[in-house]
Amino acid sequence: MTDIRRPDDMVRITTPELADAFIEEQVELIRNQVGDKKVLLALSGGVDSSVVAALLIKAIGQNLVCVHVNHGLLRKGEPEQVIEVFRNQMNANLIYVDAVDRFLDKLAGVTDPETKRMIIGGEFIDVFAEEARKLDGIGFLAQGTIWPDILESEAGIKAHHNAGGLPEDIASRFELVEPVRILFKDEVRMVGDQLGLPANMVYRQPFPGPGLGVRCPGAITRDRLEAVRESDAILREEFAKNGLAGKVWQYFTVVPDFKSTGVKDGKRTFDWPCIIRAINTTDVMEVTVEHLPADLIDHLVNRIISEVPGINRVLVDYTPKPPATVEYE
Ligand code: XMP
């Protein structure tokens, strides 16, 4: 199954013309591989799965069945954008699964970071497998595996899940389709551009699989999760306005599970702090901090304390990695 033809005989995709040629070649290969069978894809809205979706829509149209699981830990506007881009603009066959309550109920009271990760990952597979069992005539599973995933898997750094870690009864029914497996991230982005995906989808910053769950440290509550989501949306909006969105590698907010005293309209408040983190890296092993302009910090503090319920204090995390990690959990 593993046909590793990178890097020897592949030209690096550095121009729109090369991306177009890759798209034409893959459309042909996909059609030859799947024939008139249906293909299933877990579409998170991240760069890799979105580019795979757009490629498959071009190749086989309605025979691609996309499943978008909203686990409640996505950023503000993400599920809506997946529906708008894929269902409304690209006319994709998209199943939207609202699993917010299911995930948040399972996570209620869970404080251990690795247990939270296991619940989020395990529940995702359960939800996706349930959707897959409801569908008839699916012969293939598409995945957004990219070349660094293959390299990491070969080097034993990261397990590259075959069939996304699905249970055997489902996985054994499907053959894999991995049309971007020979590409590096920048090439995937160029292909996404040429396929007409929106720039904020193609050039988005890395986002962890457990989503906002790891930015709401300790036991996730709906109100604190909303504070993370709203403050993150403000940060992303201001970074975009100030030309930092494409420049800073990763930026987000964290709302820790403790409260401090404040004062608002002459009355005592007892609310959470919101932490801003903006970092740069090339390999995520070592990370430096982006030093934000003072007037932008002032503006962010003002917006977050006045627009996000439950926040009365804003902090900026200036810690590199090591000793800190990027995420808080
Ligand atoms: P850390 O916190 O380990 O993060 O310094 C390094 C990079 O990895 C991302 N990250 C994750 N990505 N699942 C993911 O898919 C995870 O559980 C996870 N934890 C961290 C993090 O956002 C950063 O880009």
Tab-separated table of C-alpha atoms and ligand atoms in Angstrom:
chain	number	residue	atom	x	y	z
A	1	MET	CA	0.000	0.000	0.000
A	2	THR	CA	2.803	2.397	0.867
A	3	ASP	CA	4.139	3.779	-2.372
A	4	ILE	CA	6.880	6.144	-1.267
A	5	ARG	CA	7.951	8.038	-4.353
A	6	ARG	CA	9.016	11.201	-2.617
A	7	PRO	CA	11.529	12.782	-2.773
A	8	ASP	CA	13.440	11.294	-5.739
A	9	ASP	CA	11.117	11.603	-8.697
A	10	MET	CA	8.828	14.393	-7.585
A	11	VAL	CA	9.211	18.038	-8.483
A	12	ARG	CA	8.478	20.280	-5.506
A	13	ILE	CA	5.236	22.188	-6.014
A	14	THR	CA	6.373	25.799	-5.949
A	15	THR	CA	4.109	27.453	-8.507
A	16	PRO	CA	0.365	27.557	-9.226
A	17	GLU	CA	1.055	25.793	-12.549
A	18	LEU	CA	2.742	22.861	-10.791
A	19	ALA	CA	-0.158	22.713	-8.315
A	20	ASP	CA	-2.605	22.595	-11.249
A	21	ALA	CA	-0.642	19.744	-12.829
A	22	PHE	CA	-0.682	17.855	-9.513
A	23	ILE	CA	-4.446	18.366	-9.226
A	24	GLU	CA	-5.066	17.044	-12.752
A	25	GLU	CA	-2.873	14.015	-12.091
A	26	GLN	CA	-4.538	13.220	-8.766
A	27	VAL	CA	-8.070	13.626	-10.147
A	28	GLU	CA	-7.211	10.976	-12.741
A	29	LEU	CA	-5.586	8.681	-10.152
A	30	ILE	CA	-8.522	9.025	-7.744
A	31	ARG	CA	-11.034	8.229	-10.499
A	32	ASN	CA	-9.021	5.166	-11.488
A	33	GLN	CA	-8.708	4.006	-7.887
A	34	VAL	CA	-12.305	4.406	-6.721
A	35	GLY	CA	-14.324	3.976	-9.904
A	36	ASP	CA	-18.007	4.549	-9.087
A	37	LYS	CA	-17.693	3.578	-5.403
A	38	LYS	CA	-18.277	6.038	-2.586
A	39	VAL	CA	-15.504	7.542	-0.456
A	40	LEU	CA	-15.866	8.593	3.183
A	41	LEU	CA	-13.884	11.483	4.705
A	42	ALA	CA	-13.733	12.919	8.211
A	43	LEU	CA	-13.656	16.625	7.383
A	44	SER	CA	-12.423	18.683	10.322
A	45	GLY	CA	-11.987	21.896	8.352
A	46	GLY	CA	-8.211	21.811	8.950
A	47	VAL	CA	-5.853	22.385	6.010
A	48	ASP	CA	-5.166	18.748	5.102
A	49	SER	CA	-8.687	17.325	5.284
A	50	SER	CA	-10.097	20.397	3.505
A	51	VAL	CA	-7.662	20.056	0.602
A	52	VAL	CA	-8.392	16.324	0.340
A	53	ALA	CA	-12.127	17.099	0.324
A	54	ALA	CA	-11.747	19.697	-2.435
A	55	LEU	CA	-9.628	17.305	-4.532
A	56	LEU	CA	-12.136	14.479	-4.160
A	57	ILE	CA	-15.089	16.742	-4.908
A	58	LYS	CA	-13.363	17.680	-8.160
A	59	ALA	CA	-12.676	14.019	-8.945
A	60	ILE	CA	-15.896	12.262	-7.894
A	61	GLY	CA	-18.418	14.929	-6.817
A	62	GLN	CA	-21.338	13.475	-4.870
A	63	ASN	CA	-19.595	10.123	-4.415
A	64	LEU	CA	-17.511	11.747	-1.703
A	65	VAL	CA	-19.322	11.643	1.641
A	66	CYS	CA	-17.845	14.126	4.115
A	67	VAL	CA	-18.588	13.833	7.821
A	68	HIS	CA	-17.968	16.937	9.923
A	69	VAL	CA	-18.126	16.226	13.657
A	70	ASN	CA	-18.659	19.284	15.829
A	71	HIS	CA	-17.243	18.201	19.181
A	72	GLY	CA	-17.804	21.570	20.798
A	73	LEU	CA	-14.085	22.323	21.025
A	74	LEU	CA	-13.745	24.036	17.649
A	75	ARG	CA	-12.950	27.699	17.243
A	76	LYS	CA	-15.661	30.291	16.742
A	77	GLY	CA	-17.146	30.103	13.241
A	78	GLU	CA	-15.385	26.879	12.200
A	79	PRO	CA	-18.357	24.500	11.829
A	80	GLU	CA	-20.259	27.271	10.031
A	81	GLN	CA	-17.362	27.790	7.619
A	82	VAL	CA	-17.129	24.063	6.823
A	83	ILE	CA	-20.845	24.032	5.979
A	84	GLU	CA	-20.646	27.261	3.972
A	85	VAL	CA	-17.562	26.299	1.932
A	86	PHE	CA	-18.244	22.620	1.324
A	87	ARG	CA	-22.009	22.261	1.309
A	88	ASN	CA	-23.085	25.662	-0.014
A	89	GLN	CA	-20.210	26.657	-2.290
A	90	MET	CA	-18.784	23.318	-3.432
A	91	ASN	CA	-22.049	21.388	-3.321
A	92	ALA	CA	-20.455	18.557	-1.342
A	93	ASN	CA	-22.310	15.629	0.140
A	94	LEU	CA	-21.741	16.722	3.759
A	95	ILE	CA	-23.082	15.116	6.921
A	96	TYR	CA	-22.902	17.532	9.849
A	97	VAL	CA	-22.928	15.823	13.236
A	98	ASP	CA	-23.702	18.011	16.232
A	99	ALA	CA	-21.969	16.028	18.983
A	100	VAL	CA	-21.343	19.000	21.287
A	101	ASP	CA	-23.426	17.742	24.230
A	102	ARG	CA	-22.083	14.227	23.877
A	103	PHE	CA	-18.449	15.361	24.120
A	104	LEU	CA	-18.962	17.975	26.832
A	105	ASP	CA	-21.028	15.567	28.962
A	106	LYS	CA	-18.280	12.936	28.727
A	107	LEU	CA	-15.646	15.528	29.623
A	108	ALA	CA	-17.556	16.987	32.579
A	109	GLY	CA	-15.454	16.844	35.757
A	110	VAL	CA	-12.410	15.321	33.995
A	111	THR	CA	-9.275	17.163	35.060
A	112	ASP	CA	-6.360	15.003	33.889
A	113	PRO	CA	-4.988	16.326	30.555
A	114	GLU	CA	-4.193	12.932	29.036
A	115	THR	CA	-7.573	11.520	30.079
A	116	LYS	CA	-9.209	14.530	28.411
A	117	ARG	CA	-7.227	13.816	25.220
A	118	MET	CA	-8.200	10.129	25.310
A	119	ILE	CA	-11.873	10.942	25.761
A	120	ILE	CA	-11.855	13.467	22.906
A	121	GLY	CA	-9.977	11.096	20.537
A	122	GLY	CA	-11.981	8.019	21.512
A	123	GLU	CA	-15.343	9.752	21.300
A	124	PHE	CA	-14.429	11.156	17.899
A	125	ILE	CA	-13.755	7.675	16.561
A	126	ASP	CA	-17.014	6.373	18.084
A	127	VAL	CA	-19.076	9.170	16.503
A	128	PHE	CA	-17.399	8.761	13.118
A	129	ALA	CA	-17.756	4.956	13.195
A	130	GLU	CA	-21.467	5.310	14.029
A	131	GLU	CA	-21.949	7.529	10.976
A	132	ALA	CA	-19.940	5.111	8.801
A	133	ARG	CA	-22.098	2.154	9.892
A	134	LYS	CA	-25.236	4.014	8.761
A	135	LEU	CA	-23.922	4.406	5.207
A	136	ASP	CA	-24.153	1.887	2.383
A	137	GLY	CA	-21.856	1.420	-0.578
A	138	ILE	CA	-18.740	3.060	0.861
A	139	GLY	CA	-15.601	1.330	-0.396
A	140	PHE	CA	-12.941	3.845	0.511
A	141	LEU	CA	-11.777	6.044	3.336
A	142	ALA	CA	-9.961	9.266	2.419
A	143	GLN	CA	-7.345	10.686	4.771
A	144	GLY	CA	-5.354	13.904	4.841
A	145	THR	CA	-2.056	12.134	5.510
A	146	ILE	CA	0.873	14.290	4.374
A	147	TRP	CA	4.534	13.480	3.733
A	148	PRO	CA	5.848	14.547	7.203
A	149	ASP	CA	3.285	12.140	8.779
A	150	ILE	CA	4.809	9.310	6.767
A	151	LEU	CA	8.354	10.332	7.718
A	152	GLU	CA	7.461	10.601	11.415
A	153	SER	CA	5.717	7.285	11.304
A	154	GLU	CA	8.699	5.618	9.610
A	155	ALA	CA	11.062	7.138	12.171
A	156	GLY	CA	8.846	5.816	14.961
A	157	ILE	CA	8.162	9.352	16.249
A	158	LYS	CA	4.411	9.360	15.754
A	159	ALA	CA	2.030	6.515	14.986
A	160	HIS	CA	0.382	7.147	11.659
A	161	HIS	CA	-3.029	5.627	12.190
A	162	ASN	CA	-4.211	3.463	9.380
A	163	ALA	CA	-7.874	4.195	8.777
A	164	GLY	CA	-7.771	6.871	11.485
A	165	GLY	CA	-7.753	4.389	14.374
A	166	LEU	CA	-11.209	3.125	13.406
A	167	PRO	CA	-12.510	-0.156	14.852
A	168	GLU	CA	-11.586	-3.206	12.781
A	169	ASP	CA	-15.130	-3.959	11.580
A	170	ILE	CA	-15.219	-0.548	9.890
A	171	ALA	CA	-11.562	-0.247	8.877
A	172	SER	CA	-11.555	-3.639	7.149
A	173	ARG	CA	-14.341	-2.492	4.837
A	174	PHE	CA	-12.346	0.378	3.415
A	175	GLU	CA	-9.369	0.887	1.185
A	176	LEU	CA	-7.455	4.121	1.864
A	177	VAL	CA	-7.332	7.115	-0.462
A	178	GLU	CA	-4.547	9.520	0.472
A	179	PRO	CA	-4.102	11.981	-2.383
A	180	VAL	CA	-1.805	14.460	-0.576
A	181	ARG	CA	0.435	11.884	1.096
A	182	ILE	CA	3.447	12.859	-0.998
A	183	LEU	CA	3.170	16.578	-0.256
A	184	PHE	CA	4.752	18.867	2.299
A	185	LYS	CA	2.500	21.355	4.090
A	186	ASP	CA	3.416	24.328	1.885
A	187	GLU	CA	2.571	22.253	-1.180
A	188	VAL	CA	-0.765	21.186	0.306
A	189	ARG	CA	-1.508	24.885	0.813
A	190	MET	CA	-0.651	25.754	-2.771
A	191	VAL	CA	-2.901	22.958	-4.026
A	192	GLY	CA	-5.683	24.225	-1.716
A	193	ASP	CA	-5.292	27.719	-3.172
A	194	GLN	CA	-5.606	26.402	-6.712
A	195	LEU	CA	-8.697	24.403	-5.739
A	196	GLY	CA	-10.363	27.672	-4.675
A	197	LEU	CA	-10.443	27.139	-0.915
A	198	PRO	CA	-10.586	30.351	1.163
A	199	ALA	CA	-7.215	31.736	2.289
A	200	ASN	CA	-8.182	31.659	5.984
A	201	MET	CA	-8.751	27.924	5.647
A	202	VAL	CA	-5.621	27.168	3.598
A	203	TYR	CA	-3.206	29.348	5.591
A	204	ARG	CA	-4.609	28.767	9.052
A	205	GLN	CA	-2.316	28.310	12.043
A	206	PRO	CA	-1.815	24.826	13.508
A	207	PHE	CA	-4.687	23.750	15.764
A	208	PRO	CA	-4.405	20.765	18.109
A	209	GLY	CA	-6.702	17.755	17.624
A	210	PRO	CA	-8.249	18.166	21.110
A	211	GLY	CA	-9.013	21.745	20.084
A	212	LEU	CA	-9.956	24.346	22.675
A	213	GLY	CA	-10.156	21.522	25.229
A	214	VAL	CA	-6.440	21.900	26.032
A	215	ARG	CA	-6.865	25.692	26.358
A	216	CYS	CA	-9.498	25.307	29.057
A	217	PRO	CA	-7.194	23.666	31.634
A	218	GLY	CA	-8.668	21.292	34.177
A	219	ALA	CA	-12.325	20.275	34.053
A	220	ILE	CA	-14.005	21.894	31.043
A	221	THR	CA	-17.122	23.887	31.813
A	222	ARG	CA	-19.321	25.392	29.126
A	223	ASP	CA	-19.010	28.952	30.428
A	224	ARG	CA	-15.197	28.853	30.646
A	225	LEU	CA	-14.990	27.155	27.244
A	226	GLU	CA	-17.089	29.991	25.797
A	227	ALA	CA	-14.656	32.493	27.346
A	228	VAL	CA	-11.780	30.675	25.573
A	229	ARG	CA	-13.681	30.647	22.267
A	230	GLU	CA	-14.680	34.331	22.422
A	231	SER	CA	-11.243	35.581	23.497
A	232	ASP	CA	-9.591	33.448	20.787
A	233	ALA	CA	-11.918	34.973	18.181
A	234	ILE	CA	-10.966	38.501	19.321
A	235	LEU	CA	-7.255	37.641	19.226
A	236	ARG	CA	-7.526	36.158	15.718
A	237	GLU	CA	-9.500	39.166	14.489
A	238	GLU	CA	-6.929	41.625	15.863
A	239	PHE	CA	-3.983	39.607	14.524
A	240	ALA	CA	-5.579	39.617	11.070
A	241	LYS	CA	-6.247	43.378	11.242
A	242	ASN	CA	-2.670	44.080	12.329
A	243	GLY	CA	-0.964	41.964	9.667
A	244	LEU	CA	0.231	39.359	12.182
A	245	ALA	CA	-2.002	36.465	11.130
A	246	GLY	CA	0.296	35.116	8.430
A	247	LYS	CA	3.458	36.099	10.269
A	248	VAL	CA	3.133	34.550	13.731
A	249	TRP	CA	3.255	30.762	13.786
A	250	GLN	CA	0.638	30.133	16.476
A	251	TYR	CA	-1.430	32.406	18.718
A	252	PHE	CA	-4.303	31.684	21.033
A	253	THR	CA	-5.826	32.338	24.426
A	254	VAL	CA	-6.122	30.185	27.527
A	255	VAL	CA	-8.590	30.647	30.383
A	256	PRO	CA	-7.272	28.865	33.495
A	257	ASP	CA	-9.485	27.489	36.214
A	258	PHE	CA	-8.934	30.061	38.942
A	259	LYS	CA	-10.508	33.370	39.758
A	260	SER	CA	-9.191	36.665	41.062
A	261	THR	CA	-10.763	39.775	42.479
A	262	GLY	CA	-11.469	42.745	40.258
A	263	VAL	CA	-13.744	45.764	40.109
A	264	LYS	CA	-16.255	46.800	37.447
A	265	ASP	CA	-18.750	49.701	37.567
A	266	GLY	CA	-17.867	50.247	41.240
A	267	LYS	CA	-18.666	46.636	42.152
A	268	ARG	CA	-16.409	43.767	43.166
A	269	THR	CA	-15.951	41.027	40.583
A	270	PHE	CA	-14.465	37.565	41.017
A	271	ASP	CA	-13.636	36.234	37.550
A	272	TRP	CA	-11.103	34.291	35.458
A	273	PRO	CA	-7.949	35.685	33.847
A	274	CYS	CA	-7.378	35.272	30.107
A	275	ILE	CA	-3.838	34.448	28.964
A	276	ILE	CA	-2.566	35.479	25.528
A	277	ARG	CA	0.114	33.277	23.930
A	278	ALA	CA	1.809	34.052	20.596
A	279	ILE	CA	4.807	32.010	19.510
A	280	ASN	CA	7.139	31.286	16.602
A	281	THR	CA	8.988	28.113	15.738
A	282	THR	CA	10.210	26.023	12.865
A	283	ASP	CA	10.026	22.568	14.420
A	284	VAL	CA	7.843	23.011	17.573
A	285	MET	CA	10.642	21.484	19.645
A	286	GLU	CA	11.991	24.947	20.409
A	287	VAL	CA	9.733	27.952	20.467
A	288	THR	CA	10.296	31.681	20.852
A	289	VAL	CA	7.770	34.275	21.919
A	290	GLU	CA	6.392	36.935	19.577
A	291	HIS	CA	6.796	40.311	21.282
A	292	LEU	CA	3.545	42.103	20.592
A	293	PRO	CA	3.368	45.900	20.150
A	294	ALA	CA	2.326	47.588	23.419
A	295	ASP	CA	-0.625	49.396	21.840
A	296	LEU	CA	-1.951	46.108	20.452
A	297	ILE	CA	-1.701	44.526	23.907
A	298	ASP	CA	-3.607	47.494	25.399
A	299	HIS	CA	-6.291	47.134	22.743
A	300	LEU	CA	-6.579	43.370	23.266
A	301	VAL	CA	-6.865	43.820	27.043
A	302	ASN	CA	-9.646	46.367	26.546
A	303	ARG	CA	-11.586	44.258	24.102
A	304	ILE	CA	-11.284	41.013	26.037
A	305	ILE	CA	-12.273	42.459	29.433
A	306	SER	CA	-15.197	44.378	27.957
A	307	GLU	CA	-16.497	41.754	25.474
A	308	VAL	CA	-15.858	38.379	27.100
A	309	PRO	CA	-18.131	37.442	30.003
A	310	GLY	CA	-16.324	36.025	33.025
A	311	ILE	CA	-12.925	37.675	32.376
A	312	ASN	CA	-11.589	40.493	34.590
A	313	ARG	CA	-7.833	40.289	33.922
A	314	VAL	CA	-5.633	39.699	30.848
A	315	LEU	CA	-2.093	38.296	31.025
A	316	VAL	CA	0.540	37.774	28.320
A	317	ASP	CA	2.658	34.611	28.451
A	318	TYR	CA	6.256	35.400	27.505
A	319	THR	CA	7.706	31.958	28.204
A	320	PRO	CA	9.684	30.141	25.502
A	321	LYS	CA	9.748	26.367	24.965
A	322	PRO	CA	11.623	24.928	26.771
A	323	PRO	CA	10.830	25.203	29.634
A	324	ALA	CA	7.134	25.747	28.817
A	325	THR	CA	5.277	23.789	26.163
A	326	VAL	CA	3.165	25.604	23.580
A	327	GLU	CA	-0.150	24.406	24.975
A	328	TYR	CA	-1.068	24.439	28.666
A	329	GLU	CA	-1.998	20.754	28.846
B	1	XMP	P1	3.324	21.457	22.765
B	1	XMP	O1	2.250	21.921	23.714
B	1	XMP	O2	3.567	19.972	22.831
B	1	XMP	O3	2.745	21.740	21.296
B	1	XMP	O4	4.589	22.245	22.880
B	1	XMP	C1	3.486	21.616	20.097
B	1	XMP	C2	2.520	21.734	18.929
B	1	XMP	O5	1.650	20.612	18.908
B	1	XMP	C3	0.299	21.028	19.048
B	1	XMP	N1	-0.358	20.062	19.946
B	1	XMP	C4	-1.193	19.084	19.555
B	1	XMP	N2	-1.640	18.752	18.331
B	1	XMP	N3	-2.901	17.008	19.283
B	1	XMP	C5	-2.508	17.717	18.216
B	1	XMP	O6	-2.952	17.413	17.106
B	1	XMP	C6	-2.486	17.270	20.546
B	1	XMP	O7	-2.874	16.610	21.497
B	1	XMP	C7	-1.580	18.369	20.674
B	1	XMP	N4	-0.953	18.930	21.742
B	1	XMP	C8	-0.211	19.961	21.264
B	1	XMP	C9	0.350	22.428	19.609
B	1	XMP	O8	-0.804	23.183	19.265
B	1	XMP	C10	1.611	22.955	19.002
B	1	XMP	O9	1.385	23.400	17.683
